Amino acid sequence: MTDGPDWRPVKRVRAFEEVVAQIEEQIASGRLRAGDKLPGERALAAALGVSRPSVREAMRVLEAMGVLVANPGSGPEAGAILAGSAGPALTGVLGLHLALANFAVDDVVETRLLIESWAVEGAARHAGEADLDRLRAIVAAMDDPDLPPERFNELDTEFHATIAELSGNALVTTFMRALRDTVRRHQRRAVAELGPDTGALRADHRAILAAIVARDPRAAADAVAAHLRRAYPQVSRVREDTPSPEN
């Protein structure tokens, strides 16, 4: 059993940054866990030796990051609680950092190919019938002839994110969503360039799904590679000879 949080006085000029850093440190050490409630603003300011505005600013930052859930008020339920699910917040942070780093779309798509090839192989090995039904439902929804492009893109994202989820690795799922968000504008342009007929992309999804249903990891990875080559023909690294993760 871990000890309680170990606060210490803040020494940096930008005090709210040190408040954030100390809370992150307590989380990393295991002294604070999901669902734990932080001390009140006054108590935390006293423990850290900073002003209440500094604590308040740190709380705003952590809430924006999705680390904390703030319950305003003065009753027993008031205060900041550590969020139990970091997935959506981490996706946003990763996506923002990827965008700010200004990685070339070639780098992002190649990374996606490597990750998704591994993930789809795991899905082909481990997906249960309920999991397959989820993928079938997404693919069926994409076959709607009146589907607007924006909805097609949403379903496309959900299809690939679900495959990542079926790999059994939560961080892979989060990272895949972040990569998808980073190349969203390129994805929209790719769909626009293909025109209103998205039949080829929908056929790719059916091929990926068929390989997963057949429990054929290699065929599933090959189908993903073929799909990304079609969606991003301008990315020279997504080639026919892209090695499988198993090689």
Short mmCIF file of C-alpha atoms in Angstrom, two decimals:
data_model
loop_
_atom_site.label_atom_id
_atom_site.label_comp_id
_atom_site.label_asym_id
_atom_site.label_seq_id
_atom_site.Cartn_x
_atom_site.Cartn_y
_atom_site.Cartn_z
CA MET A 1 0.00 0.00 0.00
CA THR A 2 1.43 3.39 -1.01
CA ASP A 3 1.79 6.39 1.29
CA GLY A 4 -0.38 9.46 0.89
CA PRO A 5 0.55 12.39 -1.36
CA ASP A 6 3.86 14.01 -0.41
CA TRP A 7 3.49 17.74 -1.13
CA ARG A 8 6.41 20.17 -0.83
CA PRO A 9 6.67 23.96 -1.12
CA VAL A 10 6.87 25.34 -4.66
CA LYS A 11 10.00 27.29 -5.59
CA ARG A 12 9.53 28.15 -9.27
CA VAL A 13 8.36 31.58 -10.43
CA ARG A 14 5.54 30.14 -12.55
CA ALA A 15 4.03 28.48 -9.54
CA PHE A 16 1.03 26.91 -11.29
CA GLU A 17 3.40 24.88 -13.52
CA GLU A 18 5.08 23.42 -10.45
CA VAL A 19 1.67 22.63 -8.96
CA VAL A 20 0.86 20.71 -12.13
CA ALA A 21 4.25 18.99 -12.03
CA GLN A 22 3.79 17.90 -8.41
CA ILE A 23 0.34 16.47 -9.08
CA GLU A 24 1.76 14.59 -12.08
CA GLU A 25 4.55 13.30 -9.85
CA GLN A 26 2.08 12.04 -7.25
CA ILE A 27 0.16 10.24 -10.00
CA ALA A 28 3.34 8.69 -11.45
CA SER A 29 4.41 7.46 -8.01
CA GLY A 30 1.03 5.85 -7.36
CA ARG A 31 0.23 8.08 -4.37
CA LEU A 32 -2.70 9.48 -6.34
CA ARG A 33 -4.95 7.19 -8.37
CA ALA A 34 -8.03 7.45 -10.55
CA GLY A 35 -11.01 8.43 -8.42
CA ASP A 36 -8.94 10.08 -5.68
CA LYS A 37 -10.06 13.50 -4.55
CA LEU A 38 -7.53 16.31 -4.27
CA PRO A 39 -7.39 18.57 -1.22
CA GLY A 40 -9.46 21.73 -1.44
CA GLU A 41 -8.01 24.82 -3.04
CA ARG A 42 -7.15 26.46 0.29
CA ALA A 43 -5.56 23.32 1.77
CA LEU A 44 -3.56 22.56 -1.38
CA ALA A 45 -2.29 26.14 -1.59
CA ALA A 46 -1.11 25.96 2.02
CA ALA A 47 0.56 22.56 1.53
CA LEU A 48 2.44 23.77 -1.54
CA GLY A 49 3.21 27.25 -0.27
CA VAL A 50 1.59 29.00 -3.23
CA SER A 51 -1.33 31.33 -3.75
CA ARG A 52 -4.84 30.06 -4.33
CA PRO A 53 -4.86 31.63 -7.85
CA SER A 54 -1.82 29.49 -8.70
CA VAL A 55 -3.66 26.36 -7.56
CA ARG A 56 -6.76 27.48 -9.42
CA GLU A 57 -4.78 27.94 -12.66
CA ALA A 58 -3.17 24.51 -12.25
CA MET A 59 -6.60 22.96 -11.81
CA ARG A 60 -7.79 24.62 -15.02
CA VAL A 61 -4.82 23.21 -16.93
CA LEU A 62 -5.28 19.69 -15.58
CA GLU A 63 -9.01 19.80 -16.22
CA ALA A 64 -8.40 20.91 -19.81
CA MET A 65 -5.99 17.98 -20.20
CA GLY A 66 -8.67 15.62 -18.94
CA VAL A 67 -6.65 14.64 -15.85
CA LEU A 68 -9.14 16.12 -13.40
CA VAL A 69 -12.90 16.38 -13.17
CA ALA A 70 -13.92 19.49 -11.23
CA ASN A 71 -17.03 19.45 -9.05
CA PRO A 72 -17.80 23.09 -8.16
CA GLY A 73 -19.47 24.11 -4.96
CA SER A 74 -18.76 23.86 -1.25
CA GLY A 75 -20.48 20.61 -0.21
CA PRO A 76 -18.90 17.18 0.40
CA GLU A 77 -18.99 16.39 -3.32
CA ALA A 78 -17.12 19.57 -4.26
CA GLY A 79 -13.48 19.45 -5.30
CA ALA A 80 -11.30 17.99 -8.04
CA ILE A 81 -11.25 14.24 -8.68
CA LEU A 82 -8.72 12.36 -10.78
CA ALA A 83 -10.38 11.16 -13.98
CA GLY A 84 -10.82 7.43 -14.33
CA SER A 85 -10.48 7.31 -18.13
CA ALA A 86 -7.65 9.15 -19.86
CA GLY A 87 -8.33 7.83 -23.36
CA PRO A 88 -10.14 10.83 -24.94
CA ALA A 89 -7.85 13.34 -23.21
CA LEU A 90 -4.70 11.48 -24.22
CA THR A 91 -5.94 11.22 -27.78
CA GLY A 92 -6.41 15.00 -27.88
CA VAL A 93 -3.00 15.71 -26.34
CA LEU A 94 -1.21 13.27 -28.65
CA GLY A 95 -3.02 14.62 -31.68
CA LEU A 96 -2.14 18.19 -30.73
CA HIS A 97 1.52 17.37 -30.16
CA LEU A 98 1.74 15.44 -33.43
CA ALA A 99 0.23 18.40 -35.25
CA LEU A 100 2.49 20.94 -33.50
CA ALA A 101 5.57 18.85 -34.26
CA ASN A 102 4.61 19.29 -37.92
CA PHE A 103 5.47 15.72 -38.90
CA ALA A 104 5.25 15.01 -42.61
CA VAL A 105 2.12 13.13 -43.63
CA ASP A 106 4.46 10.42 -44.99
CA ASP A 107 5.80 9.83 -41.48
CA VAL A 108 2.35 9.74 -39.92
CA VAL A 109 0.81 7.40 -42.49
CA GLU A 110 3.81 5.05 -42.44
CA THR A 111 3.59 4.92 -38.64
CA ARG A 112 -0.11 4.24 -38.88
CA LEU A 113 0.56 1.40 -41.32
CA LEU A 114 3.04 -0.25 -38.96
CA ILE A 115 0.76 0.09 -35.94
CA GLU A 116 -2.45 -0.88 -37.68
CA SER A 117 -0.84 -3.89 -39.40
CA TRP A 118 0.14 -5.19 -35.98
CA ALA A 119 -3.26 -4.34 -34.50
CA VAL A 120 -5.27 -6.03 -37.26
CA GLU A 121 -3.22 -9.19 -36.88
CA GLY A 122 -4.16 -9.21 -33.20
CA ALA A 123 -7.80 -8.62 -34.08
CA ALA A 124 -7.73 -11.57 -36.48
CA ARG A 125 -6.42 -13.78 -33.71
CA HIS A 126 -8.50 -12.61 -30.77
CA ALA A 127 -11.76 -10.95 -31.91
CA GLY A 128 -14.90 -12.59 -30.51
CA GLU A 129 -18.23 -12.87 -32.28
CA ALA A 130 -19.57 -9.74 -30.56
CA ASP A 131 -16.47 -7.86 -31.75
CA LEU A 132 -17.03 -9.05 -35.31
CA ASP A 133 -20.64 -7.92 -35.11
CA ARG A 134 -19.45 -4.41 -34.20
CA LEU A 135 -17.24 -4.31 -37.28
CA ARG A 136 -20.01 -5.74 -39.47
CA ALA A 137 -22.39 -3.02 -38.25
CA ILE A 138 -19.91 -0.27 -39.13
CA VAL A 139 -19.26 -1.71 -42.58
CA ALA A 140 -23.01 -2.08 -43.19
CA ALA A 141 -23.60 1.55 -42.17
CA MET A 142 -20.95 2.69 -44.64
CA ASP A 143 -22.87 0.99 -47.47
CA ASP A 144 -25.70 3.54 -47.21
CA PRO A 145 -25.80 5.15 -50.69
CA ASP A 146 -27.00 8.45 -49.20
CA LEU A 147 -24.22 8.66 -46.61
CA PRO A 148 -22.70 12.17 -46.52
CA PRO A 149 -18.87 12.39 -46.73
CA GLU A 150 -18.51 13.64 -43.14
CA ARG A 151 -20.43 10.66 -41.80
CA PHE A 152 -18.40 8.33 -44.01
CA ASN A 153 -15.21 9.73 -42.46
CA GLU A 154 -16.62 9.25 -38.95
CA LEU A 155 -17.50 5.61 -39.64
CA ASP A 156 -14.12 5.08 -41.29
CA THR A 157 -12.40 6.35 -38.16
CA GLU A 158 -14.58 4.14 -35.96
CA PHE A 159 -13.80 1.08 -38.08
CA HIS A 160 -10.04 1.50 -37.76
CA ALA A 161 -10.20 2.54 -34.10
CA THR A 162 -12.27 -0.56 -33.32
CA ILE A 163 -9.65 -2.75 -34.98
CA ALA A 164 -7.00 -1.11 -32.81
CA GLU A 165 -9.17 -1.72 -29.75
CA LEU A 166 -9.50 -5.41 -30.65
CA SER A 167 -5.71 -5.72 -30.54
CA GLY A 168 -6.12 -5.72 -26.76
CA ASN A 169 -3.69 -2.83 -26.24
CA ALA A 170 -5.39 0.31 -24.89
CA LEU A 171 -2.42 2.55 -25.69
CA VAL A 172 -2.41 1.38 -29.30
CA THR A 173 -6.10 2.32 -29.52
CA THR A 174 -5.42 5.80 -28.15
CA PHE A 175 -2.41 6.31 -30.39
CA MET A 176 -4.36 5.21 -33.46
CA ARG A 177 -7.10 7.75 -32.74
CA ALA A 178 -4.46 10.47 -32.35
CA LEU A 179 -2.86 9.53 -35.66
CA ARG A 180 -6.26 9.52 -37.35
CA ASP A 181 -7.01 12.99 -35.97
CA THR A 182 -3.64 14.26 -37.20
CA VAL A 183 -4.25 13.18 -40.81
CA ARG A 184 -7.96 14.05 -40.77
CA ARG A 185 -7.61 16.87 -43.29
CA HIS A 186 -5.63 14.57 -45.62
CA GLN A 187 -8.29 11.89 -45.19
CA ARG A 188 -11.05 14.33 -46.13
CA ARG A 189 -9.09 15.42 -49.18
CA ALA A 190 -8.50 11.79 -50.19
CA VAL A 191 -12.22 11.04 -50.00
CA ALA A 192 -13.00 14.22 -51.94
CA GLU A 193 -10.49 13.31 -54.65
CA LEU A 194 -12.06 9.87 -55.02
CA GLY A 195 -15.38 11.61 -55.67
CA PRO A 196 -18.83 10.58 -54.51
CA ASP A 197 -18.14 6.92 -55.31
CA THR A 198 -16.47 5.48 -52.22
CA GLY A 199 -17.01 1.94 -53.44
CA ALA A 200 -13.30 1.13 -53.57
CA LEU A 201 -12.73 2.21 -49.96
CA ARG A 202 -15.81 0.29 -48.81
CA ALA A 203 -14.55 -2.78 -50.66
CA ASP A 204 -11.23 -2.40 -48.80
CA HIS A 205 -13.07 -2.40 -45.47
CA ARG A 206 -14.95 -5.53 -46.44
CA ALA A 207 -11.67 -7.22 -47.39
CA ILE A 208 -10.13 -6.29 -44.03
CA LEU A 209 -13.20 -7.57 -42.20
CA ALA A 210 -13.25 -10.81 -44.23
CA ALA A 211 -9.64 -11.51 -43.29
CA ILE A 212 -10.38 -10.89 -39.61
CA VAL A 213 -13.42 -13.17 -39.75
CA ALA A 214 -11.30 -15.84 -41.48
CA ARG A 215 -8.73 -15.60 -38.65
CA ASP A 216 -6.00 -14.85 -41.20
CA PRO A 217 -3.57 -12.32 -39.65
CA ARG A 218 -1.33 -12.02 -42.71
CA ALA A 219 -4.22 -11.45 -45.10
CA ALA A 220 -5.65 -8.86 -42.70
CA ALA A 221 -2.34 -6.95 -42.59
CA ASP A 222 -2.05 -7.09 -46.38
CA ALA A 223 -5.62 -5.77 -46.72
CA VAL A 224 -4.82 -2.84 -44.42
CA ALA A 225 -1.70 -2.01 -46.45
CA ALA A 226 -3.69 -2.12 -49.70
CA HIS A 227 -6.32 0.15 -48.17
CA LEU A 228 -3.79 2.75 -47.05
CA ARG A 229 -2.09 2.68 -50.46
CA ARG A 230 -5.43 3.50 -52.03
CA ALA A 231 -6.33 6.20 -49.48
CA TYR A 232 -2.89 7.88 -49.56
CA PRO A 233 -1.39 7.26 -53.02
CA GLN A 234 0.84 10.30 -52.60
CA VAL A 235 2.72 8.65 -49.69
CA SER A 236 5.67 6.96 -51.37
CA ARG A 237 6.61 4.86 -48.32
CA VAL A 238 3.30 2.98 -48.25
CA ARG A 239 4.43 0.58 -50.95
CA GLU A 240 3.77 -2.95 -52.14
CA ASP A 241 6.97 -4.09 -50.47
CA THR A 242 6.19 -2.62 -47.04
CA PRO A 243 7.33 -5.37 -44.66
CA SER A 244 4.83 -7.16 -42.45
CA PRO A 245 5.36 -6.67 -38.69
CA GLU A 246 6.01 -10.42 -38.50
CA ASN A 247 9.04 -10.18 -40.83
#
